[in-house]
Amino acid sequence: MNHNPIWKSDASFTLAETEFLMMHNPEDLKRLETTNERFLLGKTRNLVTNTVAMRDSESIKQIVDLGIYKGGSIALYALLFMPLKLVGIEYSKEPVEPLNNFIAKNGLQKQVSTYYGVNQADSKQLRQIVGAEFGGVELDLVVDDASHYYAETRSSFETLFPMLRPGGIYIIEDW
């Protein structure tokens, strides 16, 4: 199975037989939905290329992704990093069914966990989730692509950054 993107255009690629359509315009992203056939991804080609380069230069096996939204990032990180544990956290209470289907289809139930209805600023709940999922193992990567609001972003940073291993990576997207 190929774990590198095969680019079809600057806005679409296939990774491990999974289709991704990238959109960076928030209105376009809101208008369309992820399906069982393709994931929407609110990223640019450059950001995906940088993520592949990060995978190739770092050992990343423990990941927290804040902001599931349309599910594309969780699918991307699961396929690119093949992590031991990937936890997605989302403010919306509505699960992304195509993501659930992807997790089941690929047998990723033990590696990938999703939590919906969680405010990234709820430090207590974030600590509970990370404690339960990672059991004290330090994180390699945290990606915050959630609220894009200062107070919420700062709160989750103050909670999760200390849980990173030395040299771990903390990314805040779209600022």
PDB file of C-alpha atoms in Angstrom:
ATOM      1  CA  MET A   1       0.000   0.000   0.000  1.00  0.00           C
ATOM      2  CA  ASN A   2       1.420   3.406  -1.010  1.00  0.00           C
ATOM      3  CA  HIS A   3       1.654   5.815   1.916  1.00  0.00           C
ATOM      4  CA  ASN A   4       2.647   8.855  -0.141  1.00  0.00           C
ATOM      5  CA  PRO A   5       0.140  11.175  -1.824  1.00  0.00           C
ATOM      6  CA  ILE A   6      -0.465  10.672  -5.518  1.00  0.00           C
ATOM      7  CA  TRP A   7      -1.400  14.135  -6.746  1.00  0.00           C
ATOM      8  CA  LYS A   8      -4.197  14.447  -9.293  1.00  0.00           C
ATOM      9  CA  SER A   9      -4.175  18.264  -9.161  1.00  0.00           C
ATOM     10  CA  ASP A  10      -3.115  20.979  -6.720  1.00  0.00           C
ATOM     11  CA  ALA A  11      -6.417  20.382  -4.915  1.00  0.00           C
ATOM     12  CA  SER A  12      -6.757  16.597  -4.919  1.00  0.00           C
ATOM     13  CA  PHE A  13      -4.739  13.494  -4.219  1.00  0.00           C
ATOM     14  CA  THR A  14      -5.064   9.821  -3.390  1.00  0.00           C
ATOM     15  CA  LEU A  15      -3.318   8.260  -0.421  1.00  0.00           C
ATOM     16  CA  ALA A  16      -3.511   4.502   0.203  1.00  0.00           C
ATOM     17  CA  GLU A  17      -6.543   4.280  -2.095  1.00  0.00           C
ATOM     18  CA  THR A  18      -8.327   7.078  -0.208  1.00  0.00           C
ATOM     19  CA  GLU A  19      -9.369  10.216  -2.090  1.00  0.00           C
ATOM     20  CA  PHE A  20      -8.812  13.701  -0.637  1.00  0.00           C
ATOM     21  CA  LEU A  21     -10.187  16.987  -1.946  1.00  0.00           C
ATOM     22  CA  MET A  22      -8.501  20.066  -0.502  1.00  0.00           C
ATOM     23  CA  MET A  23     -10.235  23.379  -0.038  1.00  0.00           C
ATOM     24  CA  HIS A  24      -8.915  26.348   1.798  1.00  0.00           C
ATOM     25  CA  ASN A  25     -11.886  28.664   1.247  1.00  0.00           C
ATOM     26  CA  PRO A  26     -14.092  28.261   4.360  1.00  0.00           C
ATOM     27  CA  GLU A  27     -17.292  28.821   2.374  1.00  0.00           C
ATOM     28  CA  ASP A  28     -16.444  26.039  -0.085  1.00  0.00           C
ATOM     29  CA  LEU A  29     -15.530  23.748   2.793  1.00  0.00           C
ATOM     30  CA  LYS A  30     -18.845  24.449   4.567  1.00  0.00           C
ATOM     31  CA  ARG A  31     -20.849  23.853   1.411  1.00  0.00           C
ATOM     32  CA  LEU A  32     -19.530  20.347   0.664  1.00  0.00           C
ATOM     33  CA  GLU A  33     -19.525  17.181   2.743  1.00  0.00           C
ATOM     34  CA  THR A  34     -17.096  14.367   3.221  1.00  0.00           C
ATOM     35  CA  THR A  35     -18.428  11.133   1.751  1.00  0.00           C
ATOM     36  CA  ASN A  36     -17.429   7.484   1.983  1.00  0.00           C
ATOM     37  CA  GLU A  37     -15.673   8.010  -1.377  1.00  0.00           C
ATOM     38  CA  ARG A  38     -13.662  11.151  -0.542  1.00  0.00           C
ATOM     39  CA  PHE A  39     -12.549  13.250   2.391  1.00  0.00           C
ATOM     40  CA  LEU A  40     -12.621  17.021   2.437  1.00  0.00           C
ATOM     41  CA  LEU A  41      -9.446  18.557   3.767  1.00  0.00           C
ATOM     42  CA  GLY A  42      -9.073  22.206   4.780  1.00  0.00           C
ATOM     43  CA  LYS A  43      -5.402  22.340   3.851  1.00  0.00           C
ATOM     44  CA  THR A  44      -3.196  23.455   0.991  1.00  0.00           C
ATOM     45  CA  ARG A  45      -0.923  21.256  -1.104  1.00  0.00           C
ATOM     46  CA  ASN A  46       2.060  22.921   0.561  1.00  0.00           C
ATOM     47  CA  LEU A  47       0.771  21.999   4.028  1.00  0.00           C
ATOM     48  CA  VAL A  48       0.225  18.370   2.992  1.00  0.00           C
ATOM     49  CA  THR A  49       3.701  18.253   1.431  1.00  0.00           C
ATOM     50  CA  ASN A  50       5.198  19.668   4.646  1.00  0.00           C
ATOM     51  CA  THR A  51       3.309  17.060   6.686  1.00  0.00           C
ATOM     52  CA  VAL A  52       4.781  14.278   4.528  1.00  0.00           C
ATOM     53  CA  ALA A  53       8.261  15.771   5.026  1.00  0.00           C
ATOM     54  CA  MET A  54       7.649  15.918   8.791  1.00  0.00           C
ATOM     55  CA  ARG A  55       6.640  12.251   8.748  1.00  0.00           C
ATOM     56  CA  ASP A  56       9.839  11.377   6.894  1.00  0.00           C
ATOM     57  CA  SER A  57      12.082  13.236   9.350  1.00  0.00           C
ATOM     58  CA  GLU A  58      10.396  12.584  12.710  1.00  0.00           C
ATOM     59  CA  SER A  59       9.156   9.596  14.689  1.00  0.00           C
ATOM     60  CA  ILE A  60       5.498  10.422  15.178  1.00  0.00           C
ATOM     61  CA  LYS A  61       3.394   7.688  16.768  1.00  0.00           C
ATOM     62  CA  GLN A  62       1.249   9.496  19.389  1.00  0.00           C
ATOM     63  CA  ILE A  63      -1.002  12.232  17.937  1.00  0.00           C
ATOM     64  CA  VAL A  64      -3.756  14.541  19.151  1.00  0.00           C
ATOM     65  CA  ASP A  65      -5.731  16.428  16.485  1.00  0.00           C
ATOM     66  CA  LEU A  66      -7.978  19.233  17.708  1.00  0.00           C
ATOM     67  CA  GLY A  67     -10.734  19.965  15.212  1.00  0.00           C
ATOM     68  CA  ILE A  68     -12.117  16.939  13.338  1.00  0.00           C
ATOM     69  CA  TYR A  69     -14.581  19.049  11.279  1.00  0.00           C
ATOM     70  CA  LYS A  70     -15.041  17.038   8.030  1.00  0.00           C
ATOM     71  CA  GLY A  71     -12.720  14.188   9.078  1.00  0.00           C
ATOM     72  CA  GLY A  72     -10.018  14.696   6.440  1.00  0.00           C
ATOM     73  CA  SER A  73      -7.150  15.390   8.821  1.00  0.00           C
ATOM     74  CA  ILE A  74      -7.815  12.295  10.926  1.00  0.00           C
ATOM     75  CA  ALA A  75      -7.864  10.103   7.790  1.00  0.00           C
ATOM     76  CA  LEU A  76      -4.721  11.815   6.469  1.00  0.00           C
ATOM     77  CA  TYR A  77      -2.770  11.411   9.720  1.00  0.00           C
ATOM     78  CA  ALA A  78      -3.903   7.799  10.142  1.00  0.00           C
ATOM     79  CA  LEU A  79      -2.648   6.902   6.662  1.00  0.00           C
ATOM     80  CA  LEU A  80       0.513   9.029   6.646  1.00  0.00           C
ATOM     81  CA  PHE A  81       1.857   8.358  10.127  1.00  0.00           C
ATOM     82  CA  MET A  82       0.341   4.939  10.839  1.00  0.00           C
ATOM     83  CA  PRO A  83       0.369   5.997  14.510  1.00  0.00           C
ATOM     84  CA  LEU A  84       0.099   3.799  17.550  1.00  0.00           C
ATOM     85  CA  LYS A  85      -2.586   6.214  18.792  1.00  0.00           C
ATOM     86  CA  LEU A  86      -4.403   9.089  17.108  1.00  0.00           C
ATOM     87  CA  VAL A  87      -7.052  10.998  19.043  1.00  0.00           C
ATOM     88  CA  GLY A  88      -9.357  13.479  17.317  1.00  0.00           C
ATOM     89  CA  ILE A  89     -11.309  16.007  19.366  1.00  0.00           C
ATOM     90  CA  GLU A  90     -14.205  18.053  17.973  1.00  0.00           C
ATOM     91  CA  TYR A  91     -16.479  20.771  19.385  1.00  0.00           C
ATOM     92  CA  SER A  92     -19.472  19.721  17.277  1.00  0.00           C
ATOM     93  CA  LYS A  93     -21.536  16.922  18.782  1.00  0.00           C
ATOM     94  CA  GLU A  94     -22.322  15.428  15.362  1.00  0.00           C
ATOM     95  CA  PRO A  95     -20.029  12.500  14.430  1.00  0.00           C
ATOM     96  CA  VAL A  96     -18.599  12.368  10.912  1.00  0.00           C
ATOM     97  CA  GLU A  97     -20.080   9.086   9.699  1.00  0.00           C
ATOM     98  CA  PRO A  98     -17.748   8.653   6.703  1.00  0.00           C
ATOM     99  CA  LEU A  99     -14.837   8.943   9.156  1.00  0.00           C
ATOM    100  CA  ASN A 100     -16.372   6.268  11.391  1.00  0.00           C
ATOM    101  CA  ASN A 101     -16.786   4.090   8.288  1.00  0.00           C
ATOM    102  CA  PHE A 102     -13.151   4.718   7.275  1.00  0.00           C
ATOM    103  CA  ILE A 103     -11.914   3.742  10.750  1.00  0.00           C
ATOM    104  CA  ALA A 104     -13.961   0.521  10.688  1.00  0.00           C
ATOM    105  CA  LYS A 105     -13.113  -0.357   7.067  1.00  0.00           C
ATOM    106  CA  ASN A 106      -9.384   0.008   7.763  1.00  0.00           C
ATOM    107  CA  GLY A 107      -9.464  -1.802  11.128  1.00  0.00           C
ATOM    108  CA  LEU A 108      -8.253   1.292  12.993  1.00  0.00           C
ATOM    109  CA  GLN A 109     -10.585   1.102  16.009  1.00  0.00           C
ATOM    110  CA  LYS A 110      -7.674   0.515  18.425  1.00  0.00           C
ATOM    111  CA  GLN A 111      -5.424   3.192  16.903  1.00  0.00           C
ATOM    112  CA  VAL A 112      -7.928   5.989  16.179  1.00  0.00           C
ATOM    113  CA  SER A 113     -10.366   7.454  18.703  1.00  0.00           C
ATOM    114  CA  THR A 114     -12.696  10.384  18.129  1.00  0.00           C
ATOM    115  CA  TYR A 115     -14.399  12.570  20.710  1.00  0.00           C
ATOM    116  CA  TYR A 116     -17.267  14.873  19.796  1.00  0.00           C
ATOM    117  CA  GLY A 117     -18.891  17.646  21.835  1.00  0.00           C
ATOM    118  CA  VAL A 118     -15.611  18.629  23.493  1.00  0.00           C
ATOM    119  CA  ASN A 119     -14.578  22.263  23.842  1.00  0.00           C
ATOM    120  CA  GLN A 120     -10.843  22.574  23.276  1.00  0.00           C
ATOM    121  CA  ALA A 121     -10.749  25.073  26.155  1.00  0.00           C
ATOM    122  CA  ASP A 122     -12.041  22.463  28.621  1.00  0.00           C
ATOM    123  CA  SER A 123      -8.688  21.612  30.202  1.00  0.00           C
ATOM    124  CA  LYS A 124     -10.154  19.059  32.574  1.00  0.00           C
ATOM    125  CA  GLN A 125     -11.813  17.095  29.776  1.00  0.00           C
ATOM    126  CA  LEU A 126      -8.711  17.284  27.554  1.00  0.00           C
ATOM    127  CA  ARG A 127      -6.555  15.927  30.388  1.00  0.00           C
ATOM    128  CA  GLN A 128      -9.076  13.117  31.000  1.00  0.00           C
ATOM    129  CA  ILE A 129      -9.170  12.128  27.321  1.00  0.00           C
ATOM    130  CA  VAL A 130      -5.397  12.229  26.849  1.00  0.00           C
ATOM    131  CA  GLY A 131      -4.830  10.381  30.134  1.00  0.00           C
ATOM    132  CA  ALA A 132      -7.296   7.641  29.223  1.00  0.00           C
ATOM    133  CA  GLU A 133      -6.083   7.256  25.631  1.00  0.00           C
ATOM    134  CA  PHE A 134      -2.328   7.583  26.058  1.00  0.00           C
ATOM    135  CA  GLY A 135      -1.884   6.345  29.627  1.00  0.00           C
ATOM    136  CA  GLY A 136       0.904   8.785  30.436  1.00  0.00           C
ATOM    137  CA  VAL A 137       2.847   8.207  27.194  1.00  0.00           C
ATOM    138  CA  GLU A 138       4.182  11.527  25.915  1.00  0.00           C
ATOM    139  CA  LEU A 139       2.720  12.958  22.733  1.00  0.00           C
ATOM    140  CA  ASP A 140       4.766  13.306  19.546  1.00  0.00           C
ATOM    141  CA  LEU A 141       2.436  15.664  17.684  1.00  0.00           C
ATOM    142  CA  VAL A 142      -0.460  17.963  18.532  1.00  0.00           C
ATOM    143  CA  VAL A 143      -2.280  19.747  15.699  1.00  0.00           C
ATOM    144  CA  ASP A 144      -4.704  22.497  16.671  1.00  0.00           C
ATOM    145  CA  ASP A 145      -7.015  23.227  13.752  1.00  0.00           C
ATOM    146  CA  ALA A 146     -10.044  23.803  15.966  1.00  0.00           C
ATOM    147  CA  SER A 147     -11.675  27.080  17.013  1.00  0.00           C
ATOM    148  CA  HIS A 148      -9.076  29.550  15.708  1.00  0.00           C
ATOM    149  CA  TYR A 149      -9.904  31.766  18.715  1.00  0.00           C
ATOM    150  CA  TYR A 150      -7.137  33.026  20.970  1.00  0.00           C
ATOM    151  CA  ALA A 151      -8.548  32.090  24.391  1.00  0.00           C
ATOM    152  CA  GLU A 152      -9.533  28.552  23.370  1.00  0.00           C
ATOM    153  CA  THR A 153      -6.283  27.954  21.493  1.00  0.00           C
ATOM    154  CA  ARG A 154      -4.205  29.233  24.392  1.00  0.00           C
ATOM    155  CA  SER A 155      -6.114  27.083  26.876  1.00  0.00           C
ATOM    156  CA  SER A 156      -5.575  23.871  24.905  1.00  0.00           C
ATOM    157  CA  PHE A 157      -1.925  24.812  24.310  1.00  0.00           C
ATOM    158  CA  GLU A 158      -1.369  25.303  28.047  1.00  0.00           C
ATOM    159  CA  THR A 159      -2.988  21.905  28.669  1.00  0.00           C
ATOM    160  CA  LEU A 160      -1.408  19.808  25.904  1.00  0.00           C
ATOM    161  CA  PHE A 161       2.029  21.345  25.311  1.00  0.00           C
ATOM    162  CA  PRO A 162       3.410  20.014  28.611  1.00  0.00           C
ATOM    163  CA  MET A 163       2.332  16.514  27.491  1.00  0.00           C
ATOM    164  CA  LEU A 164       4.644  16.599  24.445  1.00  0.00           C
ATOM    165  CA  ARG A 165       7.875  14.635  24.513  1.00  0.00           C
ATOM    166  CA  PRO A 166      11.072  16.693  24.331  1.00  0.00           C
ATOM    167  CA  GLY A 167      11.387  17.690  20.685  1.00  0.00           C
ATOM    168  CA  GLY A 168       7.692  16.962  20.042  1.00  0.00           C
ATOM    169  CA  ILE A 169       5.786  19.136  17.592  1.00  0.00           C
ATOM    170  CA  TYR A 170       2.848  21.437  18.368  1.00  0.00           C
ATOM    171  CA  ILE A 171       1.168  22.986  15.312  1.00  0.00           C
ATOM    172  CA  ILE A 172      -1.461  25.724  15.369  1.00  0.00           C
ATOM    173  CA  GLU A 173      -3.033  25.967  11.913  1.00  0.00           C
ATOM    174  CA  ASP A 174      -4.738  28.830  10.071  1.00  0.00           C
ATOM    175  CA  TRP A 175      -3.500  31.780  12.083  1.00  0.00           C
TER     176      TRP A 175
END
